[in-house]
Coordinates of C-alpha atoms in Angstrom, one line a residue:
M1 CA 69.2 -2.5 -94.6
K2 CA 67.5 -5.5 -96.1
K3 CA 70.2 -8.1 -96.4
I4 CA 71.1 -10.4 -93.5
H5 CA 74.3 -12.5 -93.9
V6 CA 74.3 -15.3 -91.3
I7 CA 77.5 -16.6 -89.8
A8 CA 78.2 -19.5 -87.4
P9 CA 81.6 -18.8 -85.9
S10 CA 81.2 -20.6 -82.6
G11 CA 79.2 -23.5 -81.3
A12 CA 77.1 -25.9 -83.4
N13 CA 73.3 -25.4 -83.4
P14 CA 71.6 -27.5 -80.7
E15 CA 68.1 -26.5 -81.7
P16 CA 67.1 -27.9 -85.1
Q17 CA 64.0 -25.7 -85.3
S18 CA 65.3 -22.3 -84.1
P19 CA 67.5 -21.0 -86.9
F20 CA 65.1 -22.0 -89.7
A21 CA 62.2 -20.5 -88.0
A22 CA 64.2 -17.3 -87.5
I23 CA 65.2 -17.2 -91.1
E24 CA 61.6 -17.5 -92.2
W25 CA 60.6 -14.8 -89.8
F26 CA 63.2 -12.4 -91.3
K27 CA 62.0 -13.2 -94.8
R28 CA 58.4 -12.3 -93.8
Q29 CA 59.7 -8.9 -92.6
G30 CA 61.1 -8.4 -96.1
F31 CA 64.8 -9.2 -95.5
E32 CA 66.9 -11.2 -97.9
V33 CA 68.8 -13.8 -95.8
Q34 CA 72.1 -15.2 -97.1
N35 CA 74.5 -17.9 -96.2
T36 CA 71.9 -20.0 -94.4
D37 CA 73.6 -23.3 -95.0
C38 CA 76.0 -22.5 -92.1
V39 CA 73.3 -23.3 -89.5
E40 CA 73.5 -27.0 -90.4
R41 CA 77.3 -27.2 -90.4
R42 CA 78.8 -29.2 -87.5
Y43 CA 82.2 -30.6 -86.5
Q44 CA 82.4 -32.0 -82.9
R45 CA 80.8 -29.3 -80.7
F46 CA 81.6 -26.5 -83.2
S47 CA 79.6 -25.1 -86.2
G48 CA 82.2 -26.5 -88.6
K49 CA 85.9 -27.1 -88.7
D50 CA 88.2 -24.2 -87.7
A51 CA 89.1 -23.5 -91.3
E52 CA 85.5 -23.4 -92.4
R53 CA 84.5 -21.0 -89.7
L54 CA 87.6 -18.8 -90.2
S55 CA 87.0 -18.6 -93.9
E56 CA 83.4 -17.6 -93.3
L57 CA 84.4 -15.0 -90.9
N58 CA 87.0 -13.5 -93.2
Q59 CA 84.6 -13.4 -96.1
I60 CA 82.4 -10.8 -94.4
G61 CA 85.2 -8.3 -95.1
K62 CA 84.1 -8.6 -98.8
L63 CA 80.4 -7.8 -98.2
S64 CA 78.8 -4.5 -99.1
G65 CA 77.6 -1.9 -96.8
E66 CA 74.0 -3.1 -97.4
H67 CA 74.6 -6.1 -95.3
L68 CA 74.0 -6.9 -91.6
V69 CA 76.1 -9.8 -90.4
L70 CA 74.2 -11.8 -87.8
A71 CA 75.8 -14.5 -85.6
M72 CA 73.8 -17.7 -85.3
R73 CA 74.6 -18.3 -81.7
G74 CA 77.4 -18.3 -79.1
G75 CA 78.9 -21.2 -77.2
Y76 CA 82.6 -21.5 -77.7
G77 CA 84.9 -21.5 -80.7
L78 CA 86.0 -18.0 -81.6
H79 CA 89.1 -18.1 -79.4
R80 CA 90.6 -20.6 -81.8
L81 CA 90.4 -18.3 -84.8
L82 CA 91.7 -15.0 -83.4
P83 CA 95.3 -15.1 -84.8
D84 CA 94.1 -15.5 -88.4
I85 CA 91.2 -13.2 -88.6
E86 CA 91.6 -10.5 -91.2
W87 CA 90.8 -7.7 -88.8
Q88 CA 91.6 -4.7 -91.1
Q89 CA 89.7 -6.0 -94.0
I90 CA 86.6 -6.5 -91.9
A91 CA 87.1 -3.0 -90.3
N92 CA 87.3 -1.5 -93.8
A93 CA 84.0 -3.1 -94.7
I94 CA 82.5 -1.7 -91.5
Q95 CA 83.8 1.7 -92.5
N96 CA 81.9 1.3 -95.8
G97 CA 78.6 0.6 -94.0
L98 CA 78.7 -3.1 -93.0
Q99 CA 77.3 -3.9 -89.5
V100 CA 78.1 -7.0 -87.5
C101 CA 75.9 -8.2 -84.5
G102 CA 76.0 -10.8 -81.8
H103 CA 76.7 -11.5 -78.1
S104 CA 77.9 -14.2 -75.8
D105 CA 80.9 -15.9 -77.4
F106 CA 80.8 -13.2 -80.1
T107 CA 82.2 -10.8 -77.4
V108 CA 85.6 -12.4 -78.4
F109 CA 85.3 -11.0 -81.9
Q110 CA 83.9 -7.6 -80.8
L111 CA 86.7 -6.9 -78.4
G112 CA 89.3 -8.2 -80.8
L113 CA 88.0 -6.0 -83.5
L114 CA 88.0 -3.0 -81.2
A115 CA 91.5 -3.7 -80.0
K116 CA 93.0 -4.3 -83.5
T117 CA 91.2 -1.6 -85.5
G118 CA 88.9 0.6 -83.3
A119 CA 85.9 -0.4 -85.5
V120 CA 82.4 -0.4 -84.0
S121 CA 80.3 -3.6 -83.9
L122 CA 76.9 -4.3 -82.3
A123 CA 76.4 -6.3 -79.1
G124 CA 72.8 -7.4 -79.6
P125 CA 70.5 -10.3 -80.6
M126 CA 71.5 -13.4 -82.6
L127 CA 69.6 -15.6 -85.0
N128 CA 68.9 -18.5 -82.5
Y129 CA 66.5 -17.8 -79.6
D130 CA 66.1 -14.1 -80.2
F131 CA 64.3 -14.6 -83.6
G132 CA 63.7 -18.4 -83.5
P133 CA 62.1 -20.6 -80.8
K134 CA 63.8 -23.1 -78.5
E135 CA 62.8 -26.7 -79.2
S136 CA 60.3 -26.6 -76.3
Q137 CA 58.4 -23.7 -77.9
A138 CA 56.0 -23.9 -80.8
E139 CA 56.9 -20.5 -82.0
I140 CA 58.5 -17.2 -81.0
I141 CA 57.4 -13.6 -81.3
P142 CA 60.6 -11.5 -81.0
D143 CA 60.6 -9.4 -77.8
P144 CA 59.2 -5.9 -78.7
L145 CA 61.9 -4.0 -76.8
M146 CA 64.6 -6.1 -78.5
W147 CA 63.1 -5.6 -82.0
K148 CA 62.6 -1.8 -81.4
H149 CA 66.2 -1.3 -80.4
F150 CA 67.6 -3.7 -83.0
Q151 CA 65.9 -1.7 -85.7
A152 CA 67.1 1.6 -84.3
A153 CA 70.7 0.3 -84.4
I154 CA 70.7 -1.3 -87.9
Q155 CA 68.6 1.4 -89.6
D156 CA 69.4 4.6 -87.7
R157 CA 72.7 3.7 -86.0
Q158 CA 71.5 5.1 -82.7
L159 CA 70.8 4.0 -79.2
D160 CA 68.3 5.6 -76.8
C161 CA 67.7 3.3 -73.8
K162 CA 65.8 4.4 -70.7
V163 CA 65.9 2.2 -67.6
E164 CA 63.5 2.9 -64.8
A165 CA 64.7 0.9 -61.8
Q166 CA 65.9 1.7 -58.4
Q167 CA 69.7 2.1 -58.3
S168 CA 71.2 1.0 -55.0
Y169 CA 75.0 1.0 -55.8
L170 CA 75.7 4.5 -57.2
G171 CA 78.4 5.4 -54.8
K172 CA 79.4 8.9 -54.0
S173 CA 77.3 10.6 -56.6
T174 CA 73.6 9.9 -56.6
A175 CA 73.0 11.7 -59.9
G176 CA 75.2 12.7 -62.8
E177 CA 75.9 12.8 -66.5
L178 CA 79.0 11.5 -68.3
T179 CA 80.3 10.4 -71.7
G180 CA 82.8 7.6 -72.7
T181 CA 83.4 4.8 -75.0
L182 CA 80.8 2.0 -74.8
W183 CA 82.4 -1.4 -74.5
G184 CA 82.0 -4.7 -72.9
G185 CA 79.9 -7.8 -73.3
N186 CA 80.0 -11.3 -71.7
L187 CA 82.0 -11.1 -68.4
T188 CA 83.6 -14.5 -68.6
I189 CA 84.7 -13.9 -72.2
L190 CA 86.0 -10.4 -71.4
C191 CA 88.1 -11.7 -68.6
S192 CA 89.6 -14.5 -70.8
L193 CA 91.0 -11.8 -73.1
V194 CA 92.8 -9.7 -70.4
G195 CA 96.5 -9.7 -71.1
T196 CA 96.1 -10.7 -74.8
P197 CA 96.5 -8.7 -78.0
Y198 CA 92.7 -9.0 -78.4
F199 CA 91.8 -6.9 -75.3
P200 CA 91.4 -3.2 -76.0
A201 CA 94.3 -0.9 -75.0
Q202 CA 94.0 1.3 -72.0
K203 CA 93.9 4.4 -74.2
Q204 CA 90.8 3.0 -76.0
I205 CA 88.8 2.2 -72.9
Q206 CA 90.0 4.8 -70.3
G207 CA 87.0 6.6 -68.9
G208 CA 84.7 4.2 -70.7
I209 CA 81.1 3.0 -70.1
L210 CA 81.6 -0.7 -69.4
F211 CA 78.6 -3.0 -69.8
L212 CA 78.6 -6.6 -68.5
E213 CA 76.4 -9.7 -68.6
D214 CA 76.7 -13.5 -68.1
V215 CA 74.8 -16.7 -68.1
N216 CA 75.0 -20.1 -66.2
E217 CA 77.6 -18.6 -63.8
H218 CA 77.1 -18.9 -60.0
P219 CA 77.4 -15.5 -58.2
Y220 CA 80.8 -16.4 -56.7
R221 CA 82.2 -16.9 -60.2
I222 CA 80.7 -13.5 -61.2
E223 CA 82.4 -12.0 -58.2
R224 CA 85.7 -13.7 -59.0
N225 CA 85.7 -12.3 -62.5
L226 CA 84.8 -8.8 -61.3
M227 CA 87.6 -8.9 -58.7
Q228 CA 90.0 -9.8 -61.5
L229 CA 88.9 -6.8 -63.5
L230 CA 89.1 -4.6 -60.4
D231 CA 92.6 -5.8 -59.4
A232 CA 93.8 -5.5 -62.9
G233 CA 92.9 -1.8 -62.8
I234 CA 90.2 -2.1 -65.5
L235 CA 87.1 -1.3 -63.5
G236 CA 88.7 1.5 -61.7
S237 CA 89.6 3.3 -64.9
Q238 CA 86.0 3.4 -66.1
S239 CA 83.5 6.3 -65.9
A240 CA 80.7 3.9 -65.2
V241 CA 80.0 0.2 -64.9
L242 CA 76.6 -1.1 -66.1
L243 CA 75.4 -4.5 -65.1
G244 CA 73.0 -6.4 -67.4
G245 CA 71.4 -9.8 -67.0
F246 CA 73.2 -12.5 -65.0
S247 CA 70.9 -15.4 -65.6
A248 CA 70.3 -19.2 -65.4
Y249 CA 72.3 -19.9 -62.3
R250 CA 71.3 -21.9 -59.3
L251 CA 72.0 -21.1 -55.6
F252 CA 72.7 -23.8 -53.1
D253 CA 72.0 -24.3 -49.4
H254 CA 75.7 -23.9 -48.8
D255 CA 75.5 -20.3 -49.9
Q256 CA 73.8 -19.3 -46.7
G257 CA 72.3 -16.1 -48.1
Y258 CA 75.2 -15.2 -50.4
D259 CA 73.7 -14.2 -53.7
L260 CA 74.1 -11.8 -56.6
H261 CA 73.2 -8.8 -54.5
M262 CA 76.0 -9.6 -52.1
V263 CA 78.3 -9.6 -55.1
F264 CA 77.2 -6.2 -56.1
E265 CA 77.5 -4.9 -52.5
H266 CA 81.1 -6.2 -52.2
L267 CA 82.0 -4.7 -55.6
R268 CA 80.5 -1.3 -54.5
K269 CA 82.7 -1.3 -51.4
R270 CA 85.9 -1.8 -53.4
L271 CA 85.1 0.2 -56.5
P272 CA 86.2 3.8 -56.3
E273 CA 83.2 5.8 -55.0
V274 CA 83.2 8.3 -57.9
I275 CA 82.4 5.4 -60.4
P276 CA 78.6 4.7 -60.5
L277 CA 77.6 1.1 -60.5
L278 CA 74.3 0.7 -62.4
T279 CA 72.0 -2.4 -62.5
D280 CA 69.1 -3.6 -64.6
L281 CA 70.6 -2.8 -68.1
P282 CA 68.3 -4.8 -70.4
F283 CA 71.2 -6.8 -72.1
G284 CA 72.4 -10.4 -71.9
H285 CA 71.0 -13.9 -72.4
Q286 CA 67.4 -12.7 -72.2
A287 CA 64.6 -11.8 -74.5
N288 CA 64.4 -8.1 -73.7
K289 CA 67.8 -6.8 -74.8
V290 CA 69.0 -3.6 -76.3
T291 CA 71.6 -3.4 -79.1
L292 CA 74.8 -1.7 -77.9
P293 CA 77.5 -0.3 -80.2
V294 CA 80.9 -1.7 -79.0
G295 CA 83.5 1.0 -79.4
A296 CA 81.2 4.0 -80.0
S297 CA 80.9 7.1 -77.8
G298 CA 78.0 7.0 -75.4
K299 CA 76.3 9.4 -73.1
L300 CA 75.0 8.3 -69.7
S301 CA 72.7 10.3 -67.3
Y302 CA 71.7 8.6 -64.1
N303 CA 70.0 9.1 -60.7
S304 CA 68.7 6.9 -58.0
S305 CA 65.5 6.1 -60.0
G306 CA 67.3 4.9 -63.2
F307 CA 69.4 6.0 -66.1
V308 CA 69.4 6.9 -69.8
L309 CA 72.0 5.6 -72.2
Q310 CA 72.4 7.1 -75.6
S311 CA 74.7 6.8 -78.6
K312 CA 74.9 7.8 -82.2
W313 CA 77.5 6.2 -84.5

């Protein structure tokens, strides 16, 4: 796959240097990069007016299977577009080989696509920050782990992720092996879709392997969202819950020792004991992230020392 088609479906680009540096980096790797004008588009806080962003999104349904569609960045904006996205046309293009990748606000599109069509998309890196520097950086060298897993996803359509980290929240079973549908993404975004037509049906995610991450959210907000998913019966219907990066938050004196680990401990107490709760998945708003197939079947083996997550789609 040597054609990258950039889309900007959410927030406007806040980093003038980042997308252009990323585009040049991809070109040096031998990729043809298309639709690059979108990185300069802006309307209010969005990367263009709603009609512009919707049209761009629906156009990807006409791309060939040689293309990888890569979101520029997250932010906010995709919720506005959901009712008018041509889901089936995009799913047909994916069936013919097209791949679509992003994370953060792009979770909206990924879960909507899964709910409406069952098509697989990629939760992984985006143009800004992952392949281009922030304004404070002179340059960026893409994280080796991220690049390795990204290539495995777009070229071989496979995931083989090994995590070596002590697992303290496994529950009743300290070791096991299971299979299920891989799904998830940004926790806040996922919660915002519960009860809407863009949240996967129970039959699609029953017994699934749910992965979650978030950014700029205090631990109590993380806990509140997890409690919502628990009380809605979503967490309790999974085969496993994988927690990725929860980054860029700040604790306060008022917290008095309450932190992210306290959140995980409380979730472990309420989550059915047969469901393993795993931590340290390299995924989220961080440099070292794997690329995960949303909607594909996955295999998970785990013990107290870590876990292995695999998929082929």
